[in-house]
Amino acid sequence: MMMLTRHVSRRLAAYVDGELAPRNAQHVEFHMGRCARCRTDYEHVRFGMSIVEHLPSIEAPEAIWTSIEAALRDNRSRTASMVRSWRMAFVAAAIVAVVALVSWRLTQQRGVRWEVAPLNGSPAVGTRHITGIGQVGAGEWIETDSASRATVNVGGIGSVEIAPNTRVRVVTMRADEHRLALARGEIQARISAPPRLFFVDTAAGTAIDLGCEYTLNTDEDGFGLLSVTKGWVSFQSSGLESLVPAGASCPTRPSVGPGIPFFEDAPERLKQALAAFGFEKGGNDALDVILAQSRARDTLTLWHLLSRVNAGDRARVYDRMAALTPVPAGVSREQALKLDRETLRRWREELAWTW
Ligand SMILES: [Zn+2]
């Protein structure tokens, strides 16, 4: 497992409660996308808290109210932390029950079906055309024509809307892996689950949900576009990864790995140059424009370019990034230009605050 400097475990309870500022919440999500330990903690906290919410309300021991009243007389913030630690004790007890429940559910996955419903027209599920709520099982195709759309309930972790003229297959429906294969067309996914539980394969690679909402379209060859509206998505192929945050898009294309992500609100000239650079090998002219047009936020694009440009251009990309935002401690020019993994990862963690 990768070493990560700042774990987010202590912020998870506040995160689950929706008490973090949006930027801090985004950081927690980003970190969890990279850190298995914090993902596990998150799952425990989330499941624990959801059980607490469903517990019947019980009479709290007299002593607790006495101490809360005493604390109230002292100060309000202290009360809040006492209530929280009392609640966390319930969470810890609930986790034991949840572990048993989850292992039971994992053994009950055979014969699982997901609900699928038409939004327009009568989409096909397998060989049947549905007009009302139907079900789809692993291995089955869902296909829409130009006049139909459908929505699929993905095993309780979210929903996927299937646009017209789309062919998509359910590959895996397990509690720890929900996987679709998008042969062509467009889907819109809204997933509310720990990162890395929902996957969509296309001919160009795999979109991995890191807790998010996104639209993904592709043709049969794998040329398409991933656009993220909430959270983060990782797109992986050929051993390369592009990380796409909310507000950004990333082209997909077969064989050559994922495209370079860019913010939708980036300058038009940057986006045009990036398209030329990525697909037509626009070379130096395109790179000149990209570097000149980049704003601080477009370090998203520049960070991904670092490892995709040739060694000769890498120093130019580095210098532009360093001019746009301060280079954090622990990131040296020399190591960055060598594409040292730990250096690039640390830099990205800091840059992600501005993305
Ligand atoms: Zn962590």
Tab-separated table of C-alpha atoms and ligand atoms in Angstrom:
chain	number	residue	atom	x	y	z
A	1	MET	CA	0.000	0.000	0.000
A	2	MET	CA	1.149	3.546	-0.680
A	3	MET	CA	2.317	5.667	2.217
A	4	LEU	CA	0.055	8.629	2.711
A	5	THR	CA	1.044	11.454	4.951
A	6	ARG	CA	-2.267	12.784	6.244
A	7	HIS	CA	-4.990	10.263	6.913
A	8	VAL	CA	-8.510	11.613	7.187
A	9	SER	CA	-9.907	9.126	9.744
A	10	ARG	CA	-10.549	11.805	12.337
A	11	ARG	CA	-12.664	13.822	9.916
A	12	LEU	CA	-14.830	10.930	8.758
A	13	ALA	CA	-17.587	11.261	11.365
A	14	ALA	CA	-18.018	14.939	10.499
A	15	TYR	CA	-17.834	14.036	6.799
A	16	VAL	CA	-20.595	11.433	7.092
A	17	ASP	CA	-22.687	13.952	9.040
A	18	GLY	CA	-22.221	16.498	6.232
A	19	GLU	CA	-20.594	18.941	8.630
A	20	LEU	CA	-17.408	19.594	6.631
A	21	ALA	CA	-17.000	22.641	4.402
A	22	PRO	CA	-17.265	21.619	0.721
A	23	ARG	CA	-13.528	22.030	0.125
A	24	ASN	CA	-12.633	19.875	3.137
A	25	ALA	CA	-15.209	17.286	2.121
A	26	GLN	CA	-13.668	17.205	-1.341
A	27	HIS	CA	-10.243	16.661	0.175
A	28	VAL	CA	-11.543	13.763	2.273
A	29	GLU	CA	-13.068	12.217	-0.870
A	30	PHE	CA	-9.860	12.691	-2.812
A	31	HIS	CA	-7.777	11.125	-0.043
A	32	MET	CA	-10.112	8.150	0.273
A	33	GLY	CA	-9.766	7.551	-3.435
A	34	ARG	CA	-6.072	6.883	-2.830
A	35	CYS	CA	-6.005	5.330	0.645
A	36	ALA	CA	-7.399	1.881	1.429
A	37	ARG	CA	-7.065	2.394	5.185
A	38	CYS	CA	-9.250	5.511	5.237
A	39	ARG	CA	-11.749	3.865	2.869
A	40	THR	CA	-12.141	1.015	5.340
A	41	ASP	CA	-12.550	3.466	8.220
A	42	TYR	CA	-15.123	5.375	6.189
A	43	GLU	CA	-17.162	2.252	5.530
A	44	HIS	CA	-17.167	1.408	9.231
A	45	VAL	CA	-18.182	4.907	10.279
A	46	ARG	CA	-20.856	5.184	7.598
A	47	PHE	CA	-22.430	1.808	8.262
A	48	GLY	CA	-22.182	2.387	11.995
A	49	MET	CA	-23.857	5.762	11.795
A	50	SER	CA	-26.599	4.546	9.487
A	51	ILE	CA	-27.441	1.918	12.083
A	52	VAL	CA	-27.424	4.509	14.856
A	53	GLU	CA	-29.973	6.483	12.835
A	54	HIS	CA	-32.237	3.453	12.658
A	55	LEU	CA	-31.947	2.455	16.294
A	56	PRO	CA	-35.165	2.829	18.247
A	57	SER	CA	-34.875	5.804	20.545
A	58	ILE	CA	-34.131	4.621	24.050
A	59	GLU	CA	-34.111	6.239	27.424
A	60	ALA	CA	-30.586	7.550	28.047
A	61	PRO	CA	-29.141	6.858	31.506
A	62	GLU	CA	-29.824	9.626	34.012
A	63	ALA	CA	-26.095	10.201	34.529
A	64	ILE	CA	-25.646	11.202	30.898
A	65	TRP	CA	-28.279	13.927	31.124
A	66	THR	CA	-26.824	15.155	34.383
A	67	SER	CA	-23.386	15.499	32.869
A	68	ILE	CA	-24.767	17.094	29.707
A	69	GLU	CA	-26.600	19.679	31.798
A	70	ALA	CA	-23.420	20.317	33.751
A	71	ALA	CA	-21.481	20.742	30.547
A	72	LEU	CA	-24.168	23.072	29.189
A	73	ARG	CA	-23.511	25.362	32.091
A	74	ASP	CA	-19.794	25.255	31.222
A	75	ASN	CA	-19.773	25.846	27.515
A	76	ARG	CA	-21.577	24.787	24.399
A	77	SER	CA	-18.674	23.399	22.386
A	78	ARG	CA	-17.753	20.984	25.147
A	79	THR	CA	-21.314	19.665	25.117
A	80	ALA	CA	-21.119	18.994	21.413
A	81	SER	CA	-17.983	16.919	21.783
A	82	MET	CA	-19.510	14.930	24.660
A	83	VAL	CA	-22.593	14.110	22.640
A	84	ARG	CA	-20.385	13.052	19.780
A	85	SER	CA	-18.242	10.703	21.875
A	86	TRP	CA	-21.384	9.182	23.382
A	87	ARG	CA	-22.649	8.629	19.860
A	88	MET	CA	-19.324	7.121	18.781
A	89	ALA	CA	-19.647	4.514	21.527
A	90	PHE	CA	-22.885	3.381	19.884
A	91	VAL	CA	-21.124	3.398	16.534
A	92	ALA	CA	-18.385	1.087	17.823
A	93	ALA	CA	-20.969	-1.381	19.131
A	94	ALA	CA	-22.918	-1.179	15.896
A	95	ILE	CA	-19.828	-2.016	13.832
A	96	VAL	CA	-19.673	-5.482	15.390
A	97	ALA	CA	-23.238	-6.133	14.262
A	98	VAL	CA	-22.545	-4.677	10.825
A	99	VAL	CA	-19.563	-6.942	10.166
A	100	ALA	CA	-21.798	-9.960	10.776
A	101	LEU	CA	-24.526	-8.470	8.590
A	102	VAL	CA	-22.159	-7.705	5.725
A	103	SER	CA	-20.634	-11.189	5.720
A	104	TRP	CA	-24.143	-12.632	5.660
A	105	ARG	CA	-25.072	-10.422	2.713
A	106	LEU	CA	-21.915	-11.361	0.793
A	107	THR	CA	-22.983	-14.995	0.897
A	108	GLN	CA	-26.483	-14.091	-0.333
A	109	GLN	CA	-25.437	-12.559	-3.643
A	110	ARG	CA	-26.480	-15.421	-5.913
A	111	GLY	CA	-29.558	-14.678	-7.932
A	112	VAL	CA	-29.225	-10.937	-7.328
A	113	ARG	CA	-31.169	-8.746	-9.790
A	114	TRP	CA	-31.172	-4.990	-10.224
A	115	GLU	CA	-34.317	-3.042	-10.930
A	116	VAL	CA	-34.519	-1.403	-14.351
A	117	ALA	CA	-37.279	0.962	-15.445
A	118	PRO	CA	-38.053	2.771	-18.697
A	119	LEU	CA	-37.901	6.589	-18.696
A	120	ASN	CA	-39.087	6.814	-22.317
A	121	GLY	CA	-40.208	4.192	-24.835
A	122	SER	CA	-39.590	0.505	-24.190
A	123	PRO	CA	-35.919	-0.376	-23.724
A	124	ALA	CA	-34.783	-3.977	-24.194
A	125	VAL	CA	-33.459	-6.049	-21.301
A	126	GLY	CA	-31.975	-9.246	-22.685
A	127	THR	CA	-34.523	-10.380	-25.265
A	128	ARG	CA	-37.545	-8.678	-23.628
A	129	HIS	CA	-38.828	-5.151	-24.166
A	130	ILE	CA	-39.983	-3.617	-20.908
A	131	THR	CA	-42.771	-1.095	-20.454
A	132	GLY	CA	-42.847	-1.157	-16.645
A	133	ILE	CA	-40.354	-1.941	-13.910
A	134	GLY	CA	-38.248	-4.967	-14.836
A	135	GLN	CA	-35.123	-6.668	-13.583
A	136	VAL	CA	-31.665	-7.239	-14.992
A	137	GLY	CA	-29.160	-9.923	-14.002
A	138	ALA	CA	-25.405	-10.367	-14.473
A	139	GLY	CA	-24.466	-11.003	-18.097
A	140	GLU	CA	-27.598	-9.361	-19.537
A	141	TRP	CA	-27.644	-6.444	-21.971
A	142	ILE	CA	-29.790	-3.338	-21.705
A	143	GLU	CA	-30.346	-1.606	-25.031
A	144	THR	CA	-32.141	1.623	-25.865
A	145	ASP	CA	-33.165	2.831	-29.324
A	146	SER	CA	-33.461	6.437	-30.472
A	147	ALA	CA	-36.804	6.802	-28.650
A	148	SER	CA	-36.082	5.063	-25.346
A	149	ARG	CA	-34.214	5.738	-22.117
A	150	ALA	CA	-33.923	3.666	-18.960
A	151	THR	CA	-32.765	3.899	-15.370
A	152	VAL	CA	-31.056	1.118	-13.420
A	153	ASN	CA	-30.916	0.858	-9.652
A	154	VAL	CA	-27.342	-0.280	-9.027
A	155	GLY	CA	-27.508	-2.614	-6.051
A	156	GLY	CA	-28.546	0.113	-3.617
A	157	ILE	CA	-25.408	2.230	-4.135
A	158	GLY	CA	-26.856	4.547	-6.764
A	159	SER	CA	-28.508	4.748	-10.133
A	160	VAL	CA	-27.459	4.826	-13.765
A	161	GLU	CA	-29.482	6.569	-16.441
A	162	ILE	CA	-29.135	5.088	-19.903
A	163	ALA	CA	-29.469	7.563	-22.791
A	164	PRO	CA	-31.016	6.722	-26.197
A	165	ASN	CA	-29.010	4.586	-28.669
A	166	THR	CA	-27.008	2.903	-25.928
A	167	ARG	CA	-25.895	-0.688	-25.373
A	168	VAL	CA	-24.720	-1.566	-21.874
A	169	ARG	CA	-24.167	-4.926	-20.171
A	170	VAL	CA	-24.265	-5.781	-16.487
A	171	VAL	CA	-20.967	-7.574	-15.845
A	172	THR	CA	-20.710	-7.968	-12.063
A	173	MET	CA	-23.275	-7.400	-9.330
A	174	ARG	CA	-21.475	-8.089	-6.083
A	175	ALA	CA	-21.532	-6.015	-2.909
A	176	ASP	CA	-17.824	-5.270	-3.412
A	177	GLU	CA	-17.921	-4.812	-7.202
A	178	HIS	CA	-20.688	-3.316	-9.334
A	179	ARG	CA	-19.514	-3.366	-12.950
A	180	LEU	CA	-21.099	-2.351	-16.246
A	181	ALA	CA	-19.681	-2.581	-19.762
A	182	LEU	CA	-20.672	0.336	-22.003
A	183	ALA	CA	-20.426	-0.896	-25.604
A	184	ARG	CA	-21.703	2.357	-27.105
A	185	GLY	CA	-23.870	5.347	-26.238
A	186	GLU	CA	-24.088	7.320	-23.013
A	187	ILE	CA	-24.770	6.728	-19.339
A	188	GLN	CA	-25.129	9.095	-16.421
A	189	ALA	CA	-24.101	7.617	-13.069
A	190	ARG	CA	-25.067	8.889	-9.613
A	191	ILE	CA	-23.218	6.828	-7.044
A	192	SER	CA	-23.300	7.283	-3.297
A	193	ALA	CA	-20.894	4.675	-1.969
A	194	PRO	CA	-17.349	4.272	-0.744
A	195	PRO	CA	-14.842	4.727	-3.596
A	196	ARG	CA	-13.982	1.842	-5.936
A	197	LEU	CA	-17.237	-0.088	-5.750
A	198	PHE	CA	-18.629	0.976	-9.141
A	199	PHE	CA	-16.855	0.414	-12.476
A	200	VAL	CA	-17.747	1.037	-16.105
A	201	ASP	CA	-15.672	-0.619	-18.837
A	202	THR	CA	-15.467	0.858	-22.335
A	203	ALA	CA	-13.347	-0.167	-25.321
A	204	ALA	CA	-10.823	2.474	-24.179
A	205	GLY	CA	-10.509	1.624	-20.484
A	206	THR	CA	-12.325	1.606	-17.166
A	207	ALA	CA	-14.026	4.443	-15.278
A	208	ILE	CA	-13.652	3.877	-11.524
A	209	ASP	CA	-16.020	5.702	-9.213
A	210	LEU	CA	-14.384	7.528	-6.323
A	211	GLY	CA	-17.742	8.723	-4.931
A	212	CYS	CA	-19.356	10.809	-7.621
A	213	GLU	CA	-21.749	11.750	-10.383
A	214	TYR	CA	-20.632	11.652	-13.984
A	215	THR	CA	-21.577	11.222	-17.617
A	216	LEU	CA	-19.668	8.825	-19.850
A	217	ASN	CA	-20.167	8.391	-23.567
A	218	THR	CA	-18.269	6.252	-26.025
A	219	ASP	CA	-18.447	4.792	-29.501
A	220	GLU	CA	-17.758	1.127	-30.193
A	221	ASP	CA	-14.041	1.829	-30.694
A	222	GLY	CA	-13.617	3.592	-27.352
A	223	PHE	CA	-13.559	7.230	-28.505
A	224	GLY	CA	-15.611	9.205	-26.028
A	225	LEU	CA	-15.748	11.671	-23.174
A	226	LEU	CA	-15.992	11.393	-19.399
A	227	SER	CA	-17.503	14.459	-17.668
A	228	VAL	CA	-17.659	14.626	-13.871
A	229	THR	CA	-20.261	16.769	-12.097
A	230	LYS	CA	-19.609	15.700	-8.496
A	231	GLY	CA	-16.738	13.988	-6.660
A	232	TRP	CA	-13.933	12.215	-8.521
A	233	VAL	CA	-13.567	9.566	-11.203
A	234	SER	CA	-10.415	7.683	-12.127
A	235	PHE	CA	-10.134	6.571	-15.752
A	236	GLN	CA	-7.584	3.819	-16.297
A	237	SER	CA	-6.181	1.981	-19.281
A	238	SER	CA	-2.853	0.712	-20.578
A	239	GLY	CA	-1.366	1.123	-17.097
A	240	LEU	CA	-2.101	4.876	-17.126
A	241	GLU	CA	-4.565	6.781	-14.974
A	242	SER	CA	-6.325	10.116	-15.379
A	243	LEU	CA	-7.986	11.574	-12.286
A	244	VAL	CA	-11.013	13.683	-13.117
A	245	PRO	CA	-12.585	15.989	-10.493
A	246	ALA	CA	-15.983	17.689	-10.560
A	247	GLY	CA	-16.203	20.313	-13.300
A	248	ALA	CA	-13.632	18.546	-15.455
A	249	SER	CA	-13.797	16.241	-18.466
A	250	CYS	CA	-11.422	13.699	-19.925
A	251	PRO	CA	-11.394	12.292	-23.461
A	252	THR	CA	-11.173	8.524	-23.834
A	253	ARG	CA	-9.489	6.830	-26.768
A	254	PRO	CA	-8.411	3.255	-27.471
A	255	SER	CA	-4.871	1.849	-27.195
A	256	VAL	CA	-3.041	5.028	-26.168
A	257	GLY	CA	-4.352	5.352	-22.618
A	258	PRO	CA	-6.720	7.905	-21.097
A	259	GLY	CA	-6.758	11.470	-22.365
A	260	ILE	CA	-5.626	14.529	-20.408
A	261	PRO	CA	-8.333	15.943	-18.092
A	262	PHE	CA	-9.277	19.611	-18.355
A	263	PHE	CA	-11.721	21.914	-16.596
A	264	GLU	CA	-14.809	22.770	-18.636
A	265	ASP	CA	-14.327	26.434	-17.678
A	266	ALA	CA	-10.729	26.482	-18.971
A	267	PRO	CA	-9.913	29.002	-21.735
A	268	GLU	CA	-11.199	27.837	-25.138
A	269	ARG	CA	-7.728	28.112	-26.668
A	270	LEU	CA	-6.330	25.787	-24.011
A	271	LYS	CA	-9.013	23.195	-24.729
A	272	GLN	CA	-8.464	23.394	-28.494
A	273	ALA	CA	-4.700	23.078	-28.108
A	274	LEU	CA	-5.135	20.140	-25.746
A	275	ALA	CA	-7.314	18.324	-28.279
A	276	ALA	CA	-4.674	18.920	-30.952
A	277	PHE	CA	-1.899	17.813	-28.601
A	278	GLY	CA	-3.640	14.677	-27.422
A	279	PHE	CA	-4.994	13.334	-30.670
A	280	GLU	CA	-3.049	14.873	-33.543
A	281	LYS	CA	0.365	15.194	-31.922
A	282	GLY	CA	0.187	18.959	-32.287
A	283	GLY	CA	3.665	19.042	-30.783
A	284	ASN	CA	5.343	22.208	-29.609
A	285	ASP	CA	2.846	24.742	-30.947
A	286	ALA	CA	0.001	23.139	-29.018
A	287	LEU	CA	2.102	22.821	-25.855
A	288	ASP	CA	3.080	26.515	-26.085
A	289	VAL	CA	-0.597	27.492	-26.115
A	290	ILE	CA	-1.505	25.127	-23.264
A	291	LEU	CA	1.266	26.483	-21.031
A	292	ALA	CA	0.503	30.124	-21.842
A	293	GLN	CA	-3.262	29.775	-21.320
A	294	SER	CA	-3.176	27.752	-18.081
A	295	ARG	CA	-4.643	29.238	-14.909
A	296	ALA	CA	-3.709	27.988	-11.406
A	297	ARG	CA	-6.632	25.564	-11.538
A	298	ASP	CA	-5.399	24.161	-14.845
A	299	THR	CA	-2.507	22.541	-12.991
A	300	LEU	CA	-4.982	19.635	-13.237
A	301	THR	CA	-4.131	19.480	-16.931
A	302	LEU	CA	-0.441	20.295	-16.455
A	303	TRP	CA	0.051	17.657	-13.734
A	304	HIS	CA	-1.269	14.983	-16.088
A	305	LEU	CA	0.841	16.361	-18.954
A	306	LEU	CA	4.052	16.028	-16.911
A	307	SER	CA	4.160	12.275	-17.377
A	308	ARG	CA	2.794	12.306	-20.948
A	309	VAL	CA	5.107	14.799	-22.683
A	310	ASN	CA	8.573	13.841	-23.863
A	311	ALA	CA	11.491	14.417	-21.511
A	312	GLY	CA	12.550	17.563	-23.375
A	313	ASP	CA	9.212	19.307	-22.771
A	314	ARG	CA	8.799	18.097	-19.193
A	315	ALA	CA	10.930	20.881	-17.709
A	316	ARG	CA	8.750	23.504	-19.445
A	317	VAL	CA	5.608	21.971	-17.950
A	318	TYR	CA	7.228	21.833	-14.504
A	319	ASP	CA	8.370	25.463	-14.658
A	320	ARG	CA	4.918	26.666	-15.677
A	321	MET	CA	3.308	24.734	-12.799
A	322	ALA	CA	5.849	26.169	-10.350
A	323	ALA	CA	5.042	29.674	-11.630
A	324	LEU	CA	1.283	29.146	-11.176
A	325	THR	CA	1.279	27.670	-7.644
A	326	PRO	CA	3.973	27.318	-4.971
A	327	VAL	CA	5.708	23.940	-5.167
A	328	PRO	CA	5.015	22.151	-1.847
A	329	ALA	CA	7.701	20.897	0.528
A	330	GLY	CA	8.913	17.453	-0.447
A	331	VAL	CA	8.603	18.092	-4.183
A	332	SER	CA	11.916	18.757	-5.895
A	333	ARG	CA	12.347	19.749	-9.531
A	334	GLU	CA	14.860	16.967	-10.039
A	335	GLN	CA	12.579	14.232	-8.665
A	336	ALA	CA	9.542	15.590	-10.492
A	337	LEU	CA	11.387	15.579	-13.818
A	338	LYS	CA	12.401	11.961	-13.155
A	339	LEU	CA	8.659	11.242	-12.679
A	340	ASP	CA	9.316	9.880	-9.189
A	341	ARG	CA	5.952	8.364	-8.199
A	342	GLU	CA	5.965	9.513	-4.581
A	343	THR	CA	6.931	13.062	-5.600
A	344	LEU	CA	4.166	13.290	-8.197
A	345	ARG	CA	1.617	11.824	-5.789
A	346	ARG	CA	2.516	14.289	-3.039
A	347	TRP	CA	2.340	17.201	-5.455
A	348	ARG	CA	-1.069	16.100	-6.714
A	349	GLU	CA	-2.417	15.822	-3.151
A	350	GLU	CA	-1.497	19.474	-2.575
A	351	LEU	CA	-2.697	20.673	-5.984
A	352	ALA	CA	-6.035	18.930	-5.498
A	353	TRP	CA	-6.972	21.682	-3.027
A	354	THR	CA	-7.073	24.120	-5.935
A	355	TRP	CA	-8.894	21.787	-8.370
B	1	ZN	ZN	-5.597	7.605	4.680
